[in-house]
CSV table of C-alpha atoms in Angstrom, one decimal:
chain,number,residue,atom,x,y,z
V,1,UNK,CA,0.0,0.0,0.0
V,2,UNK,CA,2.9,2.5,0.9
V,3,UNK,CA,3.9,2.3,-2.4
V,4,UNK,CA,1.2,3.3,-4.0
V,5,UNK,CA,2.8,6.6,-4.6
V,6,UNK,CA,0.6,9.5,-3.4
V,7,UNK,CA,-3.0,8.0,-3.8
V,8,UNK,CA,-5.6,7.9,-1.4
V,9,UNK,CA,-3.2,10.2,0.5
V,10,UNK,CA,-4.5,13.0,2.8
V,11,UNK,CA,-1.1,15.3,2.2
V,12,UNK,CA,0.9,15.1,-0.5
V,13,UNK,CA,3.9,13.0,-0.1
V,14,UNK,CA,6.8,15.5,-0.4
V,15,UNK,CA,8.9,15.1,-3.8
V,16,UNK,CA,11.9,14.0,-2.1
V,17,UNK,CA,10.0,11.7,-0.1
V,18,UNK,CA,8.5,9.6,-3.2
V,19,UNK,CA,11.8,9.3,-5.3
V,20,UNK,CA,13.6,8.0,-2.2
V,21,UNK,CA,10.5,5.5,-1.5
V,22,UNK,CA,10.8,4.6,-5.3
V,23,UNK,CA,14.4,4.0,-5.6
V,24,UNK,CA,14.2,2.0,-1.7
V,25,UNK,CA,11.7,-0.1,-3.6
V,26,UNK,CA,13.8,-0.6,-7.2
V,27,UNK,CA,16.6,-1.4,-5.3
V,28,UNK,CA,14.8,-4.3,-3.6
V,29,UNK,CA,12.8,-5.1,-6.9
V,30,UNK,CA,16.3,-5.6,-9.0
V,31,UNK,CA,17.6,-7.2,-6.1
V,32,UNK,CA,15.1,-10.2,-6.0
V,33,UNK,CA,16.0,-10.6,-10.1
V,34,UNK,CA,19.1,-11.0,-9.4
V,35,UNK,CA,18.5,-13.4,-6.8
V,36,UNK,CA,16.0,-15.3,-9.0
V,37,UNK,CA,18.7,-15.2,-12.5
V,38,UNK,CA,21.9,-16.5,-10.4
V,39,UNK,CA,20.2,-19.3,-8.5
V,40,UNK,CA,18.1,-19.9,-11.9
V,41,UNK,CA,21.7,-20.3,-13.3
V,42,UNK,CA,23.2,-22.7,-10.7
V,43,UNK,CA,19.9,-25.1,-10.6
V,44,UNK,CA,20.7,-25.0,-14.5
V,45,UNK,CA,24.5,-26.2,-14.0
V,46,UNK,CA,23.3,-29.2,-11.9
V,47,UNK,CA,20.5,-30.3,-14.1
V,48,UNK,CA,22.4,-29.9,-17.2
V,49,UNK,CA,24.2,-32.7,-19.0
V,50,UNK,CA,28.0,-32.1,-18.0
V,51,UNK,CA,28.4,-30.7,-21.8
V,52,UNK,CA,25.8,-28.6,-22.0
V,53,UNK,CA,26.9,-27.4,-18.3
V,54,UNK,CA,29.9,-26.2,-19.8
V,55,UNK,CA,28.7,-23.4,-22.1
V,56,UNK,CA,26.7,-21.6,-19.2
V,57,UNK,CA,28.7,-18.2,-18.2
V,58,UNK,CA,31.0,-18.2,-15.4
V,59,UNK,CA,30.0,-16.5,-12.2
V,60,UNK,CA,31.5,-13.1,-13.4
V,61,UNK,CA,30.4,-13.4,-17.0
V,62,UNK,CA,27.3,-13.8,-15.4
V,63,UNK,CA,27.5,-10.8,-13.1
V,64,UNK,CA,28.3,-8.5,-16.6
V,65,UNK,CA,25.4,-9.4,-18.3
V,66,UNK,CA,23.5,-9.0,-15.6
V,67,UNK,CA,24.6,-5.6,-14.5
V,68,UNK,CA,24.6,-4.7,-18.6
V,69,UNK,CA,21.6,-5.8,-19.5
V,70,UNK,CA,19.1,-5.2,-16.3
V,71,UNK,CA,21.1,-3.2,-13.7
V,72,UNK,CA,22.1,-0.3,-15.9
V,73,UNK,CA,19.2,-0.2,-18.3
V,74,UNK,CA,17.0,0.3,-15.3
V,75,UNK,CA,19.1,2.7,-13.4
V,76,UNK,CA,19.0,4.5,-16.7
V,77,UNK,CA,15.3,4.4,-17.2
V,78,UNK,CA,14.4,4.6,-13.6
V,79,UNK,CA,16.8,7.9,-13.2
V,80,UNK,CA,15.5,9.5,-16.7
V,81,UNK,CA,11.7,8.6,-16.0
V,82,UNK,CA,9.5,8.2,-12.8
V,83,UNK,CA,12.5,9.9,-10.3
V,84,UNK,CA,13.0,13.0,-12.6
V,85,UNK,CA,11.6,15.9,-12.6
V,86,UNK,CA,10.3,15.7,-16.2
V,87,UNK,CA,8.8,12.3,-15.3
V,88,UNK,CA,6.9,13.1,-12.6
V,89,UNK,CA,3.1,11.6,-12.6
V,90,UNK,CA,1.5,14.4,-10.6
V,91,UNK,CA,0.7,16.1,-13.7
V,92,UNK,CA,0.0,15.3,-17.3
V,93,UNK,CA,3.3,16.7,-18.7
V,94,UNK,CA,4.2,13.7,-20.3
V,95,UNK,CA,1.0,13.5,-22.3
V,96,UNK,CA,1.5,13.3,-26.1
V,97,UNK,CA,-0.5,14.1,-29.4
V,98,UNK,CA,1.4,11.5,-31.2
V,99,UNK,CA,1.1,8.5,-29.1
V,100,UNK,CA,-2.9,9.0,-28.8
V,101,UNK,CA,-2.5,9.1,-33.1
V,102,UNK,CA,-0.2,6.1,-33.0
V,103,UNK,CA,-1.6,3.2,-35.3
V,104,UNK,CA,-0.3,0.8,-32.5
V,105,UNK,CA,-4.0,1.5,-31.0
V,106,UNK,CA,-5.8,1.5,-34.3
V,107,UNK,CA,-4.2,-2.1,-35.0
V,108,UNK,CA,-5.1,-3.7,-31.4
V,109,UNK,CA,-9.0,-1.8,-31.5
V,110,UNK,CA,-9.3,-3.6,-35.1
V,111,UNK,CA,-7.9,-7.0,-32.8
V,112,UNK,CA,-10.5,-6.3,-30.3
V,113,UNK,CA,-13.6,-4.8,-32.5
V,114,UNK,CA,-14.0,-1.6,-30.4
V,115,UNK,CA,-15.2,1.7,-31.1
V,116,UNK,CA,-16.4,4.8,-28.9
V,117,UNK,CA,-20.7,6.2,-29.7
V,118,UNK,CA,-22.9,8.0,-27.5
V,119,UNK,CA,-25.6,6.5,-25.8
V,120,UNK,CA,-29.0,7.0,-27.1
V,121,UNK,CA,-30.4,9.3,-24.5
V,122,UNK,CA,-28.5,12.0,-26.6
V,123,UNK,CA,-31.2,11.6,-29.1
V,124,UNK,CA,-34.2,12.3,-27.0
V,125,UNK,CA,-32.2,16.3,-26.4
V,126,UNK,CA,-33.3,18.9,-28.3
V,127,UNK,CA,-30.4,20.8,-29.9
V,128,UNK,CA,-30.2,23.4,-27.6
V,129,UNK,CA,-30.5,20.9,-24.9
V,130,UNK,CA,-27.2,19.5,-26.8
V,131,UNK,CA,-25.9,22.7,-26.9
V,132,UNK,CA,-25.4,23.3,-23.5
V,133,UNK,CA,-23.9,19.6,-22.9
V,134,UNK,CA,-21.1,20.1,-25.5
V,135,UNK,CA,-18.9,22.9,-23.3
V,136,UNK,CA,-19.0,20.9,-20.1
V,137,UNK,CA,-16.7,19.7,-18.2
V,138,UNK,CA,-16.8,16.7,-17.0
V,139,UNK,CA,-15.1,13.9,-14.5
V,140,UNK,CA,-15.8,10.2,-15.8
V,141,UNK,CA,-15.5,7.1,-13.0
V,142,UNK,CA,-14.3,3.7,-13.9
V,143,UNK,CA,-14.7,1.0,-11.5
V,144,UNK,CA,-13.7,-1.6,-11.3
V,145,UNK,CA,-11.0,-1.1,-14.0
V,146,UNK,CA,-8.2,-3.4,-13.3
V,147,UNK,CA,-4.4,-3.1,-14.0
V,148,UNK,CA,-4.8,-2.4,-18.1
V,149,UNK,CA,-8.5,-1.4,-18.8
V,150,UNK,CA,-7.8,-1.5,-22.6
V,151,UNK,CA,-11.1,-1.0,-23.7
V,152,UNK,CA,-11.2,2.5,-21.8
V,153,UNK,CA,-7.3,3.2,-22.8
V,154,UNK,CA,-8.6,2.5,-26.6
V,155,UNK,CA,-11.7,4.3,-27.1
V,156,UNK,CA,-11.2,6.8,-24.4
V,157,UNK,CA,-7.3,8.4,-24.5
V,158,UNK,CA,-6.7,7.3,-28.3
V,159,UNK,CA,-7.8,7.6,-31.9
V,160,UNK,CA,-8.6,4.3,-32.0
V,161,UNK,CA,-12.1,4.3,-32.0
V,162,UNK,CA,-12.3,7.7,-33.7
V,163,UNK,CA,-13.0,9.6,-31.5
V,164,UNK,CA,-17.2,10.7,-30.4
V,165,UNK,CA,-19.0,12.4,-33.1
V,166,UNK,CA,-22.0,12.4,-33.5
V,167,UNK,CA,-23.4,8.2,-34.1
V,168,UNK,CA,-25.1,6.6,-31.2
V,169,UNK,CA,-25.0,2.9,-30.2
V,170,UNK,CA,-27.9,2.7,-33.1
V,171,UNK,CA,-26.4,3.8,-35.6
V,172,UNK,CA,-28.3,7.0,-35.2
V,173,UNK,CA,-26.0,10.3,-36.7
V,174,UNK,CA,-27.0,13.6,-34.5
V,175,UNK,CA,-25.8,16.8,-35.8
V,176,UNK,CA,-22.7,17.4,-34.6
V,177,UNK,CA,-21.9,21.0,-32.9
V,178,UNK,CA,-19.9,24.0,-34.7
V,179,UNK,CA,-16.2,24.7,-34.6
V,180,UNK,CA,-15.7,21.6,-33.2
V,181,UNK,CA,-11.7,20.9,-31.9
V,182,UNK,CA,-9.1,19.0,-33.4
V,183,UNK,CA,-7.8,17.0,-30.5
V,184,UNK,CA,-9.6,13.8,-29.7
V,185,UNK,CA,-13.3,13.9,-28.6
V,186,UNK,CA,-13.5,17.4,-29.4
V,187,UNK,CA,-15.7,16.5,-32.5
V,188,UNK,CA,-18.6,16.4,-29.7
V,189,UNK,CA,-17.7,18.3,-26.7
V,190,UNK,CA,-15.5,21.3,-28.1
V,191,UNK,CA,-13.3,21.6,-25.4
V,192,UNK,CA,-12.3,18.6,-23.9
V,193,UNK,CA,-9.0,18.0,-22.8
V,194,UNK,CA,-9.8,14.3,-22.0
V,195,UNK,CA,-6.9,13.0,-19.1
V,196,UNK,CA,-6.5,9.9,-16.8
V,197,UNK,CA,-6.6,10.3,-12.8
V,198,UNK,CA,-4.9,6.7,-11.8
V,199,UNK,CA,-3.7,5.4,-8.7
V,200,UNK,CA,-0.3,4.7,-9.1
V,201,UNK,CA,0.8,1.2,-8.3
V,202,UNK,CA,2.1,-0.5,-11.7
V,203,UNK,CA,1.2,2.2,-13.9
V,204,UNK,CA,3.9,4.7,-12.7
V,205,UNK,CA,6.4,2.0,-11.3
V,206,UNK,CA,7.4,-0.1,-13.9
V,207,UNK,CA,9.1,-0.2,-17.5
V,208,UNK,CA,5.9,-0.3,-20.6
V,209,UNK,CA,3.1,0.6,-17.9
V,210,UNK,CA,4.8,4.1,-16.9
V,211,UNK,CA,5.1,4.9,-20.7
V,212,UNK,CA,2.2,4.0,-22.4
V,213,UNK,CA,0.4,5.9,-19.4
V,214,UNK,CA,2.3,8.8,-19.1
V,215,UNK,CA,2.1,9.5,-22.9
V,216,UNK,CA,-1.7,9.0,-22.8
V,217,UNK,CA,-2.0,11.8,-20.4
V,218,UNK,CA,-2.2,9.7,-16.7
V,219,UNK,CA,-1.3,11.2,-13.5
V,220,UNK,CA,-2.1,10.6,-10.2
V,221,UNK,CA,-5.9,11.0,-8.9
V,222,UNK,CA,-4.8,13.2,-5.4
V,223,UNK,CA,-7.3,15.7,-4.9
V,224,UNK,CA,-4.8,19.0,-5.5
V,225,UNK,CA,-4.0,17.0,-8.6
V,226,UNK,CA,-6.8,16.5,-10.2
């Protein structure tokens, strides 16, 4: 729970206070790899035919590549990432244009058949009932969700499934509104700036989650925050 980062916190955790809790917890985390790789190795050299045995890595050809190929590359990641200043998750400063736009999503939505309409209660508004609906803001719940909630990540913080416009779960096409944005969902409601409160856990801890998450426009959902 402590590592949650600063959700469901009543203060905010102080800056200092997080990275040192986050690199406290990425020592132990690399730690218990390493653990798991070298005794993976030496269950191997017992098991192994003698000859077979023989080609495994000494014990400090074995410490290399494990320093090269998961010590440093994390240090690196970790120290460039979720403990900089750039890469902070209390805001949505690593959100990007060009990952929402990336045909990554467009390919798995295809995978997955999913797509983004309005519900059809939109159809018994009158238009200036609309009207006043479009410049809203508004704060959308998900729960349960789960670790990746890919239908939401799809339809709701990528191009995926196009965006809403104006075609309910019907097939029903409502007029859409005037001078309508160009970022995503602003087809429909002009300006929305559509971002992700999360708690943290997995999505700002570890290698993949903290990307993909941070790019989309996540942060974390503390009250001064949001």
């Amino acid at each position: 729970f402590y590592m949650r980062g600063l959700t469901y916190r009543r203060t905010v955790v102080p800056v200092a206070r997080e990275r040192l809790l986050k690199s406290i917890f990425y020592v132990g985390f690399l730690g218990t790899l390493d653990t798991v790789l070298r005794r993976s190795g030496q269950l191997l050299s017992t098991i192994l035919p003698k000859a077979l045995a023989q080609l495994l890595p000494s014990k400090m050809v074995g410490f290399l590549l494990r320093l090269c190929l998961l010590h440093l590359p994390w240090a690196l990641w970790a120290y460039r990432g979720p403990l900089s200043e750039k890469g902070s998750t209390r805001d949505d400063r690593g959100w990007s244009d060009a990952v929402t736009r990336s045909a990554l999503w467009r390919r798995m939505a295809r995978c997955f058949g999913t797509r983004i309409v309005l519900s059809e209660e939109w159809r018994q508004l009158s238009e200036e009932q609309r009207r006043r609906w479009f410049d809203r803001h508004y704060v959308i719940a998900m729960h349960p969700h789960g670790l990746l909630p890919l239908g939401a990540i799809l339809n709701g913080l990528t191009w995926a499934g196009g965006g809403l416009k104006g075609i309910t779960a019907s097939g029903a096409e409502l007029p859409e509104p005037e001078n309508g944005g160009t970022l995503l969902h602003q087809r429909w409601f002009r300006h929305m700036k559509l971002r992700a409160a999360v708690a943290s856990g997995a999505c700002g801890l570890f290698p993949g989650f903290y990307e993909m998450f941070t790019t989309l426009g996540a942060f974390e959902c503390t009250k001064p925050f949001i």
